[in-house]
Coordinates of C-alpha atoms in Angstrom, one line a residue:
M27 CA 0.0 0.0 0.0
K28 CA 2.8 2.4 0.9
K29 CA 4.5 1.7 -2.4
Y30 CA 1.4 2.8 -4.4
I31 CA 1.0 6.0 -2.3
I32 CA 4.6 7.0 -3.2
I33 CA 4.0 6.3 -6.9
L34 CA 0.8 8.4 -6.7
L35 CA 2.6 11.3 -5.0
L36 CA 5.5 11.3 -7.6
T37 CA 2.9 11.3 -10.4
C38 CA 1.0 14.3 -8.9
Q39 CA 4.3 16.1 -8.4
G40 CA 5.1 15.7 -12.2
I41 CA 1.6 16.8 -13.1
F42 CA 1.5 20.0 -11.1
A43 CA 5.2 21.0 -11.6
Q44 CA 5.2 24.6 -12.9
V45 CA 7.1 25.3 -16.2
Q46 CA 9.3 28.3 -16.0
F47 CA 10.9 30.2 -19.0
V48 CA 12.6 33.5 -18.3
A49 CA 15.1 35.9 -19.8
Q50 CA 18.1 37.2 -17.8
V51 CA 20.6 39.9 -18.7
S52 CA 24.0 40.7 -17.4
K53 CA 23.1 44.4 -16.9
N54 CA 20.3 46.7 -17.7
S55 CA 22.5 49.8 -18.4
L56 CA 25.7 49.8 -20.4
G57 CA 28.0 52.0 -22.5
I58 CA 28.0 52.0 -26.3
N59 CA 31.4 50.1 -26.3
E60 CA 30.4 47.4 -23.8
R61 CA 28.9 44.0 -24.3
L62 CA 25.6 42.4 -23.0
R63 CA 24.9 38.8 -22.2
I64 CA 21.3 37.5 -22.3
D65 CA 20.3 34.0 -21.1
F66 CA 17.0 32.3 -22.0
V67 CA 16.5 29.8 -19.1
M68 CA 13.9 27.0 -18.9
N69 CA 13.3 24.3 -16.2
D70 CA 11.9 21.8 -18.7
D71 CA 13.1 20.6 -22.1
G72 CA 11.5 22.2 -25.0
D73 CA 11.6 22.5 -28.8
N74 CA 11.3 25.2 -31.5
F75 CA 13.2 27.9 -29.6
S76 CA 12.7 31.4 -31.2
A77 CA 14.9 34.3 -30.2
P78 CA 13.7 37.9 -30.5
A79 CA 15.2 40.3 -33.2
F80 CA 17.4 42.2 -30.6
E81 CA 16.6 45.7 -32.0
G82 CA 19.5 48.1 -31.4
F83 CA 22.0 45.3 -31.0
K84 CA 24.0 43.0 -33.1
I85 CA 24.9 39.4 -32.1
I86 CA 28.6 38.8 -31.6
G87 CA 28.3 35.4 -30.0
G88 CA 25.8 32.6 -29.7
P89 CA 23.4 31.1 -29.4
N90 CA 25.3 28.9 -26.9
Q91 CA 23.3 26.0 -25.5
S92 CA 23.9 24.4 -22.1
T93 CA 21.9 21.8 -20.2
S94 CA 22.3 20.6 -16.6
Y95 CA 20.7 17.8 -14.5
L96 CA 20.8 17.7 -10.7
W97 CA 19.5 15.1 -8.3
V98 CA 18.9 16.2 -4.7
N99 CA 17.3 13.7 -2.2
G100 CA 15.9 11.6 -5.1
R101 CA 14.4 14.7 -6.9
K102 CA 15.5 15.6 -10.4
S103 CA 16.2 19.3 -11.3
F104 CA 16.6 20.2 -15.0
E105 CA 17.8 23.5 -16.5
K106 CA 18.4 24.4 -20.2
T107 CA 19.9 27.7 -21.3
Y108 CA 20.3 29.6 -24.6
S109 CA 22.9 32.4 -24.3
F110 CA 23.6 35.3 -26.7
Y111 CA 26.3 38.0 -26.5
L112 CA 25.2 41.3 -27.9
S113 CA 27.0 44.6 -28.9
P114 CA 24.9 47.8 -29.1
T115 CA 24.8 49.6 -32.4
K116 CA 23.6 53.0 -31.1
K117 CA 22.7 54.8 -28.0
G118 CA 19.1 55.0 -26.6
T119 CA 16.6 52.9 -24.7
F120 CA 15.6 49.6 -26.2
I121 CA 13.1 46.8 -25.4
I122 CA 14.3 43.2 -25.9
K123 CA 11.1 41.5 -27.0
P124 CA 10.1 38.1 -25.6
G125 CA 11.6 34.8 -26.8
S126 CA 9.4 31.7 -27.2
I127 CA 9.8 28.0 -26.7
E128 CA 7.4 25.0 -27.1
I129 CA 7.2 22.7 -24.1
N130 CA 4.8 19.8 -24.0
G131 CA 2.8 21.2 -26.8
Q132 CA 2.3 24.6 -25.2
V133 CA 4.1 27.8 -26.2
Y134 CA 5.8 29.8 -23.4
K135 CA 7.3 33.4 -23.7
T136 CA 9.8 35.3 -21.7
N137 CA 9.3 38.7 -20.2
P138 CA 10.4 41.8 -22.2
I139 CA 13.5 43.5 -20.9
K140 CA 14.4 47.3 -21.0
I141 CA 18.0 48.1 -21.8
T142 CA 19.6 51.6 -21.7
V143 CA 22.7 52.3 -23.8
G144 CA 24.7 55.4 -22.9
N145 CA 28.0 57.0 -23.8
A146 CA 31.1 54.9 -24.1
V147 CA 33.0 54.0 -20.9
A148 CA 36.7 54.5 -20.4
E149 CA 37.7 50.7 -20.4
E150 CA 35.5 47.7 -20.7
R151 CA 35.8 45.2 -17.9
D152 CA 32.7 43.1 -18.3
P153 CA 33.0 39.6 -16.8
Y154 CA 30.0 38.5 -19.0
N155 CA 32.0 39.3 -22.2
P156 CA 32.7 35.9 -23.8
Y157 CA 36.3 37.0 -24.6
Y158 CA 37.0 38.6 -21.2
Q159 CA 38.2 35.6 -19.3
Q160 CA 40.1 34.3 -22.3
Q161 CA 41.9 37.7 -22.5
Q162 CA 42.6 37.7 -18.8
Q163 CA 44.2 34.2 -19.0
Q164 CA 46.3 35.2 -22.1
Q165 CA 47.6 38.4 -20.5
Q166 CA 49.2 36.5 -17.6
P167 CA 51.9 34.6 -19.5
Q168 CA 52.4 37.3 -22.2
A169 CA 52.1 41.0 -21.5
Y170 CA 50.8 42.0 -24.9
A171 CA 48.5 39.1 -25.8
G172 CA 44.9 40.0 -26.1
K173 CA 45.4 43.8 -25.9
S174 CA 43.9 45.6 -28.8
G175 CA 46.4 48.4 -28.9
V176 CA 44.0 50.8 -30.6
Q177 CA 43.0 54.2 -29.2
L178 CA 40.8 57.1 -30.5
V179 CA 41.9 60.6 -29.4
A180 CA 40.2 64.0 -29.9
E181 CA 42.7 66.9 -29.8
I182 CA 41.2 70.3 -29.0
S183 CA 43.2 73.3 -30.2
N184 CA 41.9 75.7 -27.5
P185 CA 39.8 74.5 -24.5
N186 CA 39.1 78.1 -23.3
P187 CA 38.0 80.1 -26.3
Y188 CA 36.0 83.4 -26.5
L189 CA 32.5 83.4 -27.8
N190 CA 32.6 83.0 -31.6
E191 CA 36.4 82.3 -31.5
P192 CA 37.3 79.3 -33.8
I193 CA 38.6 76.1 -32.3
T194 CA 39.5 72.8 -34.0
V195 CA 38.9 69.2 -33.1
V196 CA 41.2 66.7 -34.7
Y197 CA 40.3 63.0 -34.3
K198 CA 43.3 60.6 -34.5
I199 CA 43.4 56.8 -34.3
Y200 CA 46.5 55.4 -32.7
V201 CA 47.5 51.7 -33.5
S202 CA 50.2 49.9 -31.6
N203 CA 53.1 48.4 -33.6
R204 CA 52.0 44.9 -32.3
S205 CA 48.4 45.3 -33.7
A206 CA 46.7 46.1 -37.0
V207 CA 43.3 47.6 -38.0
G208 CA 41.3 46.0 -40.8
G209 CA 38.6 48.7 -41.0
W210 CA 36.1 50.7 -39.0
Q211 CA 32.6 52.0 -39.0
V212 CA 31.3 55.2 -37.3
T213 CA 28.6 54.2 -34.8
D214 CA 28.1 57.5 -32.9
T215 CA 28.8 60.9 -34.4
P216 CA 29.0 64.1 -32.3
K217 CA 26.1 66.6 -32.9
Y218 CA 28.1 69.7 -31.6
N219 CA 25.2 71.3 -29.8
N220 CA 25.6 75.1 -29.3
F221 CA 28.4 75.2 -31.9
W222 CA 28.6 76.3 -35.5
S223 CA 30.5 73.4 -37.1
Q224 CA 32.2 72.7 -40.4
N225 CA 33.8 69.3 -41.1
I226 CA 37.0 69.2 -43.2
D227 CA 37.3 66.2 -45.4
V228 CA 40.3 64.0 -45.1
K229 CA 40.7 62.7 -48.6
Q230 CA 43.5 60.2 -48.0
L231 CA 44.8 58.7 -44.7
Q232 CA 48.5 59.3 -44.0
I233 CA 50.1 56.8 -41.6
Q234 CA 52.6 58.5 -39.4
Q235 CA 54.8 57.4 -36.5
G236 CA 54.3 58.9 -33.0
K237 CA 54.0 58.1 -29.3
F238 CA 51.0 57.5 -27.2
K239 CA 51.6 57.4 -23.4
G240 CA 55.3 56.9 -24.0
E241 CA 54.9 53.9 -26.3
D242 CA 55.6 53.8 -30.0
Y243 CA 52.4 54.0 -32.1
R244 CA 51.3 54.6 -35.6
Y245 CA 48.5 57.1 -36.1
A246 CA 46.3 58.6 -38.8
V247 CA 44.0 61.7 -38.8
L248 CA 40.4 60.5 -39.4
R249 CA 38.5 63.8 -39.2
K250 CA 39.0 67.5 -38.7
T251 CA 36.2 69.8 -37.5
V252 CA 36.1 73.6 -37.1
L253 CA 33.8 74.8 -34.3
Y254 CA 32.6 78.3 -33.4
P255 CA 30.9 78.4 -29.9
Q256 CA 27.6 80.2 -29.9
K257 CA 27.0 80.2 -26.2
S258 CA 29.3 81.1 -23.2
G259 CA 29.9 78.8 -20.3
K260 CA 30.8 75.1 -20.2
L261 CA 29.8 73.3 -23.4
E262 CA 30.2 69.6 -24.0
I263 CA 31.4 68.0 -27.2
E264 CA 29.9 64.6 -27.6
P265 CA 32.3 61.7 -28.2
L266 CA 33.0 60.1 -31.6
T267 CA 32.7 56.3 -31.4
L268 CA 34.0 53.7 -33.9
D269 CA 33.5 50.0 -34.3
V270 CA 37.0 48.8 -35.3
E271 CA 38.1 45.5 -36.7
V272 CA 41.4 44.8 -34.8
E273 CA 44.0 42.2 -35.3
V274 CA 45.9 41.4 -32.0
P275 CA 48.5 38.8 -31.1
S276 CA 47.3 35.7 -29.3
N277 CA 49.1 33.5 -26.8
E278 CA 49.8 31.0 -29.5
V279 CA 52.8 31.0 -31.9
D280 CA 53.4 29.6 -35.4
F281 CA 56.1 27.3 -36.6
F282 CA 58.6 30.2 -36.7
G283 CA 57.8 31.3 -33.2
R284 CA 55.8 34.3 -34.2
P285 CA 52.5 35.1 -32.4
I286 CA 49.4 34.1 -34.3
M287 CA 47.1 37.1 -34.9
T288 CA 43.4 36.9 -34.0
T289 CA 40.7 39.3 -35.3
S290 CA 37.9 40.8 -33.2
N291 CA 35.7 43.9 -33.2
K292 CA 36.1 46.5 -30.5
K293 CA 34.2 49.8 -30.0
I294 CA 36.6 52.7 -29.2
S295 CA 35.5 56.2 -28.2
A296 CA 37.3 59.6 -28.1
G297 CA 35.4 60.5 -24.9
A298 CA 33.4 63.6 -24.2
K299 CA 35.2 66.9 -24.1
V300 CA 34.2 70.0 -22.1
I301 CA 35.0 73.5 -23.5
N302 CA 34.9 76.5 -21.2
V303 CA 33.7 79.4 -23.4
K304 CA 34.4 82.9 -22.2
P305 CA 31.9 85.7 -22.9
L306 CA 33.0 88.8 -24.8
P307 CA 33.9 91.6 -22.5
E308 CA 31.2 94.2 -21.8
A309 CA 33.7 97.0 -21.2
G310 CA 34.2 99.1 -24.3
K311 CA 31.5 97.2 -26.4
P312 CA 30.4 99.6 -29.2
E313 CA 26.8 100.5 -29.9
G314 CA 25.5 98.5 -32.7
F315 CA 28.0 95.6 -32.3
T316 CA 26.5 92.5 -34.1
G317 CA 28.9 89.8 -32.8
A318 CA 31.8 90.0 -35.3
V319 CA 35.0 88.3 -33.9
G320 CA 38.3 88.2 -35.7
I321 CA 40.4 90.6 -37.9
F322 CA 38.4 92.4 -40.6
D323 CA 38.5 95.2 -43.2
F324 CA 35.3 97.2 -44.0
K325 CA 34.5 99.2 -47.1
V326 CA 31.5 100.9 -48.6
T327 CA 31.8 101.6 -52.4
P328 CA 29.3 103.1 -54.9
S329 CA 29.4 102.0 -58.5
K330 CA 29.2 105.8 -59.4
T331 CA 28.4 109.1 -57.8
K332 CA 27.0 111.0 -60.8
L333 CA 24.0 109.8 -62.7
K334 CA 21.1 111.0 -64.7
N335 CA 17.4 110.8 -63.8
G336 CA 16.1 107.2 -64.2
E337 CA 19.6 105.7 -63.8
S338 CA 20.5 103.5 -60.9
L339 CA 23.7 102.9 -58.8
D340 CA 25.0 100.0 -56.8
L341 CA 26.2 100.5 -53.3
N342 CA 28.4 97.6 -52.1
V343 CA 28.9 97.1 -48.3
I344 CA 31.9 94.6 -47.9
V345 CA 33.6 93.0 -44.9
S346 CA 36.7 90.9 -45.6
G347 CA 39.2 89.2 -43.4
K348 CA 39.4 86.2 -41.1
G349 CA 36.8 85.4 -38.4
N350 CA 33.2 84.4 -38.0
L351 CA 32.1 85.8 -41.4
K352 CA 28.9 83.8 -41.6
L353 CA 27.7 84.6 -38.1
F354 CA 27.0 88.3 -38.0
T355 CA 25.0 91.0 -40.0
L356 CA 26.4 93.9 -42.0
P357 CA 25.4 97.5 -41.2
K358 CA 22.6 99.0 -43.3
P359 CA 23.0 102.3 -45.2
I360 CA 20.8 105.3 -44.3
V361 CA 19.9 107.3 -47.5
P362 CA 17.7 110.4 -48.1
S363 CA 14.0 109.8 -48.7
T364 CA 14.3 111.0 -52.2
L365 CA 16.5 108.0 -53.1
E366 CA 14.7 104.7 -53.5
M367 CA 16.8 101.9 -52.0
Y368 CA 15.9 98.2 -52.6
D369 CA 16.6 95.1 -50.5
P370 CA 20.2 93.9 -50.8
V371 CA 21.6 90.9 -52.6
H372 CA 23.8 89.0 -50.0
K373 CA 26.9 87.3 -51.3
E374 CA 29.4 85.1 -49.5
N375 CA 32.9 84.2 -50.7
V376 CA 34.1 82.3 -47.6
T377 CA 36.4 79.2 -47.2
T378 CA 36.8 77.3 -43.9
P379 CA 40.3 75.8 -43.5
L380 CA 41.5 74.3 -40.2
S381 CA 42.4 77.8 -39.0
G382 CA 38.8 79.1 -39.4
M383 CA 36.7 81.1 -41.8
A384 CA 38.4 83.5 -44.2
G385 CA 37.2 85.5 -47.2
S386 CA 34.5 88.2 -47.6
I387 CA 30.8 88.8 -47.3
S388 CA 28.9 91.7 -49.0
D389 CA 25.4 93.3 -49.3
L390 CA 24.8 94.9 -52.7
Y391 CA 22.1 97.6 -52.7
T392 CA 20.4 99.1 -55.8
I393 CA 19.5 102.8 -55.4
I394 CA 17.4 104.9 -57.8
P395 CA 17.1 108.7 -57.4
Q396 CA 13.7 110.4 -57.8
Y397 CA 14.7 114.1 -58.2
K398 CA 17.5 116.2 -59.4
G399 CA 20.0 117.4 -56.7
N400 CA 22.9 116.4 -54.4
Y401 CA 22.2 113.7 -51.8
P402 CA 24.7 112.6 -49.2
I403 CA 24.8 109.0 -47.8
Q404 CA 25.9 109.1 -44.2
P405 CA 29.1 107.2 -43.1
L406 CA 28.6 103.6 -41.9
T407 CA 30.4 102.1 -38.9
F408 CA 31.4 98.4 -38.4
S409 CA 32.7 97.1 -35.0
Y410 CA 34.4 93.8 -34.2
F411 CA 36.3 92.1 -31.4
D412 CA 40.0 91.7 -32.2
L413 CA 41.2 88.4 -30.8
A414 CA 44.9 89.4 -31.1
T415 CA 44.5 92.5 -28.9
K416 CA 41.4 91.4 -26.9
T417 CA 39.8 94.7 -27.6
Y418 CA 36.9 96.1 -29.7
K419 CA 37.7 98.0 -32.9
T420 CA 35.5 100.2 -35.1
I421 CA 35.9 101.1 -38.7
T422 CA 34.0 104.1 -40.2
S423 CA 33.4 104.6 -43.9
K424 CA 33.5 107.9 -45.7
E425 CA 30.5 110.0 -46.5
I426 CA 29.3 109.5 -50.1
N427 CA 27.7 112.3 -52.1
I428 CA 25.4 111.3 -54.9
E429 CA 24.8 114.0 -57.6
V430 CA 21.7 113.6 -59.9
L431 CA 22.3 115.8 -63.0
D432 CA 18.8 116.2 -64.4
G433 CA 15.1 115.3 -63.7
P434 CA 12.3 117.0 -61.7
T435 CA 13.2 119.2 -58.7
A436 CA 12.0 118.1 -55.3
A437 CA 10.3 120.6 -53.0
N438 CA 13.4 120.6 -50.8
N439 CA 16.5 120.1 -52.9
N440 CA 18.6 119.9 -49.8
A441 CA 16.6 117.0 -48.3
V442 CA 18.8 114.6 -46.4
A443 CA 18.1 111.4 -44.5
S444 CA 16.7 111.7 -41.1
N445 CA 17.9 109.7 -38.1
D446 CA 14.9 107.4 -38.5
S447 CA 15.5 105.4 -41.8
N448 CA 11.8 104.5 -41.9
K449 CA 10.6 108.2 -41.8
T450 CA 9.1 109.4 -45.2
K451 CA 7.9 112.7 -46.5
V452 CA 4.2 113.2 -45.7
A453 CA 2.1 113.9 -48.8
S454 CA 0.0 117.0 -48.7
N455 CA -3.2 115.2 -49.7
A456 CA -2.9 113.0 -46.6
T457 CA -2.6 115.9 -44.2
F458 CA -6.3 116.3 -43.7
G459 CA -7.2 112.7 -44.3
F460 CA -8.9 112.3 -41.0
I461 CA -11.7 114.9 -41.9
K462 CA -14.7 113.3 -43.6
L463 CA -15.6 115.1 -46.9
K464 CA -19.0 113.4 -47.4
T465 CA -21.9 113.5 -44.9
V466 CA -24.0 110.4 -44.3
L467 CA -27.3 111.0 -42.4
S468 CA -29.0 108.3 -40.4
N469 CA -32.4 108.2 -38.6
I470 CA -32.1 109.1 -35.0
K471 CA -35.4 107.2 -34.2
N472 CA -34.7 103.5 -34.0
T473 CA -37.4 100.7 -34.1
D474 CA -37.9 98.9 -30.8
F475 CA -37.0 95.2 -30.6
L476 CA -40.3 94.5 -28.8
G477 CA -43.0 94.0 -31.4
S478 CA -40.6 93.6 -34.3
G479 CA -40.6 90.7 -36.8
L480 CA -37.4 89.3 -35.2
F481 CA -39.1 89.4 -31.8
Y482 CA -42.1 87.3 -33.0
G483 CA -39.8 84.9 -35.0
L484 CA -37.7 84.1 -32.0
L485 CA -40.9 83.7 -29.9
F486 CA -42.6 81.1 -32.1
F487 CA -39.5 79.3 -33.3
P488 CA -39.4 76.8 -30.4
F489 CA -43.0 75.7 -31.1
L490 CA -42.2 75.1 -34.7
L491 CA -39.4 72.7 -33.6
I492 CA -41.8 70.4 -31.6
P493 CA -43.1 68.4 -34.7
V494 CA -39.6 68.0 -36.0
I495 CA -38.4 66.6 -32.7
M496 CA -41.3 64.2 -32.5
V497 CA -40.6 62.8 -35.9
I498 CA -36.9 62.3 -35.1
R499 CA -37.8 60.6 -31.8
K500 CA -40.2 58.2 -33.4
K501 CA -37.6 57.3 -36.1
K502 CA -35.0 56.6 -33.4
E503 CA -37.4 54.4 -31.4
A504 CA -38.1 52.4 -34.5
I505 CA -34.4 51.9 -35.1
D506 CA -33.8 50.9 -31.5
G507 CA -36.7 48.4 -31.6
D508 CA -35.3 46.6 -34.6
F509 CA -33.1 44.1 -32.6
V510 CA -32.5 41.8 -35.6
G511 CA -31.4 44.7 -37.8
N512 CA -29.2 46.2 -35.2
R513 CA -27.5 42.8 -34.5
I514 CA -26.9 42.4 -38.3
K515 CA -25.4 45.9 -38.5
L516 CA -23.2 45.2 -35.4
S517 CA -21.9 41.9 -36.9
N518 CA -21.2 43.6 -40.2
K519 CA -19.3 46.4 -38.4
L520 CA -17.3 43.8 -36.4
A521 CA -16.5 41.8 -39.6
K522 CA -15.0 45.0 -41.2
K523 CA -13.2 45.8 -37.9
Y524 CA -11.6 42.4 -37.5
L525 CA -10.6 42.3 -41.2
S526 CA -8.8 45.6 -40.8
E527 CA -7.2 44.3 -37.6
A528 CA -6.0 41.2 -39.5
K529 CA -4.4 43.4 -42.1
N530 CA -2.5 45.3 -39.4
Q531 CA -1.3 42.1 -37.8
I532 CA 0.1 40.5 -41.0
A533 CA 3.6 40.5 -39.4
N534 CA 2.3 38.6 -36.3
K535 CA 1.0 35.1 -37.2
E536 CA -1.2 34.3 -34.1
P537 CA -3.0 37.6 -33.8
F538 CA -3.5 37.7 -37.6
Y539 CA -5.3 34.4 -37.7
I540 CA -7.4 35.1 -34.6
A541 CA -8.6 38.4 -36.2
L542 CA -9.2 36.8 -39.6
E543 CA -11.3 34.0 -38.0
K544 CA -13.4 36.5 -36.1
A545 CA -13.9 38.6 -39.3
M546 CA -15.3 35.5 -41.1
H547 CA -17.6 34.5 -38.3
N548 CA -19.1 38.0 -38.0
F549 CA -19.5 38.1 -41.8
L550 CA -21.7 34.9 -41.5
K551 CA -23.6 36.3 -38.6
A552 CA -24.4 39.5 -40.6
K553 CA -25.3 37.8 -43.9
L554 CA -27.0 34.5 -42.7
H555 CA -28.6 35.8 -39.5
I556 CA -27.3 33.0 -37.4
E557 CA -25.6 32.9 -34.0
T558 CA -22.2 31.5 -33.2
S559 CA -23.7 28.5 -31.4
E560 CA -25.5 27.5 -34.6
M561 CA -22.3 27.7 -36.7
S562 CA -21.4 24.2 -38.0
K563 CA -19.8 23.4 -41.3
D564 CA -22.9 21.6 -42.6
K565 CA -25.2 24.3 -41.4
I566 CA -23.1 27.1 -43.0
S567 CA -22.8 25.1 -46.3
E568 CA -26.6 24.4 -46.4
I569 CA -27.6 28.1 -45.8
L570 CA -25.0 29.5 -48.3
L571 CA -26.1 27.1 -51.0
S572 CA -29.8 27.9 -50.4
R573 CA -28.9 31.6 -50.9
N574 CA -27.5 30.9 -54.4
A575 CA -23.9 30.8 -53.4
S576 CA -21.5 28.9 -55.7
P577 CA -20.5 25.4 -54.4
E578 CA -16.8 26.2 -55.2
D579 CA -16.9 29.5 -53.3
V580 CA -18.6 27.8 -50.3
S581 CA -15.9 25.1 -50.2
S582 CA -13.2 27.7 -50.3
F583 CA -14.8 29.6 -47.5
I584 CA -15.1 26.5 -45.3
A585 CA -11.5 25.5 -46.1
L586 CA -10.2 29.0 -45.2
T587 CA -12.1 28.8 -41.9
E588 CA -10.5 25.5 -41.0
N589 CA -7.1 26.9 -42.1
C590 CA -7.4 29.8 -39.6
E591 CA -7.7 27.3 -36.7
L592 CA -4.7 25.2 -37.8
A593 CA -2.4 28.0 -39.0
R594 CA -2.1 29.5 -35.5
Y595 CA -0.2 26.4 -34.3
A596 CA 1.6 25.4 -37.5
P597 CA 4.7 27.1 -38.9
S598 CA 3.9 29.6 -41.7
T599 CA 5.7 32.3 -43.7
S600 CA 4.9 35.9 -44.4
V601 CA 4.0 34.9 -48.0
T602 CA 1.5 32.3 -46.8
I603 CA -0.1 34.8 -44.4
Q604 CA -0.4 37.4 -47.1
Q605 CA -2.0 34.8 -49.4
D606 CA -4.6 33.9 -46.7
Y607 CA -5.5 37.5 -46.2
N608 CA -5.9 38.1 -50.0
K609 CA -8.0 35.0 -50.3
A610 CA -10.2 36.0 -47.4
V611 CA -10.9 39.4 -48.9
E612 CA -11.7 37.8 -52.3
I613 CA -14.0 35.1 -51.0
I614 CA -15.9 37.5 -48.7
S615 CA -16.4 39.9 -51.6
I616 CA -17.7 37.1 -53.9
L617 CA -20.1 35.7 -51.3
E618 CA -21.4 39.1 -50.4
K619 CA -22.4 39.6 -54.1
Q620 CA -23.9 36.2 -54.5
I621 CA -26.1 36.1 -51.3
S622 CA -27.1 39.8 -51.1

């Protein structure tokens, strides 16, 4: 008797044992140059394991499968693990979607996991990296074995510039003489927030010899960037990050005693840099200063100073030199009101070498005189901050006199520009414009609202609405009382809804077939006026054939319904799912025409 009780207890224990399938990660937050390990662990043997897509990561190792059995006090413990090693491809927050496994005919899924990828860390020391322990073991007998010998450095020309003073960032890759680089790919590019930036193309890499931390290295310049800070204070330059294919010596040697090279990928980062930007001094800042910083020359030149009535002249305002030429505005000329000046044409002839912007910018104004006479154009002033002397400098142009030889004479030949450039001469016909020249009379006796047509219209309007409201109410009661019609409308609406949902779930097999099956059932409920409990294959075929449906179309509809039930548990491709959707749309459309 005791023997049978023990057997019964062991059987019940096996029946009620809970299946567990979970996903575990080595860390939930890591740098762009670190590695992540994820384990899919189950306590019962299963088949058809399906890993997620790992969006935002690439697989650098795995899947590695391990299985363990353990007997404790006569009880068996089982554990099976699928392991992957991942490398992030970009920064951000990502969700690792569930993996799935089939155990004893039932599908189990893991929990989704949130992973945050941030800036690169100084040095990777991740014990979950599949190559970490191997490298640690190799480094003990041989000092250089397993070390990548590749560094990325960002060299800043001036970490304490003035506002709008140019600085350069030169990115260099250093490679140890014991290593080699097969190629690289940029994974994270700086955005240079609060800087005006200009990249300088490096057309051909030049390998040079140098030292890095006292050791001989080869290096090459990868990128050069010119920056103009647009904000004072501490500004951060985001790091440049590369995914580099590196060849490093292993602990093994060949026949001739030379170390055997191994190839692996490593993310290297130049690291974030902080620039302390000094504001321009307030002492001595000229009025009208527009932010020019550098060394400049300023000229205002007219195309001619003597012209006839109807002719035009060009006034060119030019600033040339070296500095932030694209980041400030030129002064605007002030001309007499009798000269008509048009909006300028802005031109830039600026190059940006490693030392900063150089060249010239100009505004070309077209001016047309209206009357005969002499008209002076006031001098223009241009101010800039000189980086060499750390002081403000101002350049003033000469006064320009325009002589118009012929044409009508203005009321005031000596008219000059006023201090307000927007001020114009007031026409005499507008002097008394505020006085009305025509008189319009209106009746001072107004009709009272009480007793008017509008009064009686508003009074009786609610009574006129009563019959309309009664008709609408009766119609609504009739619609609400039609239970059969409402049920048909609801089923028809649900059929369209689930068919649309199936289209949206084409990429997901199980939700797609569930929605497609519901769409077909609701179509039958709407067209055949039957309930779900009455739906059998024979009943559906009999009613459809009695409604003049084609036997071939009825057979196709029944076959598609059966396929929806089986396809949820059978493997299928995206092509098969798309074909089932197209077939469902086609057969529903055909049956709707035949039985309507």
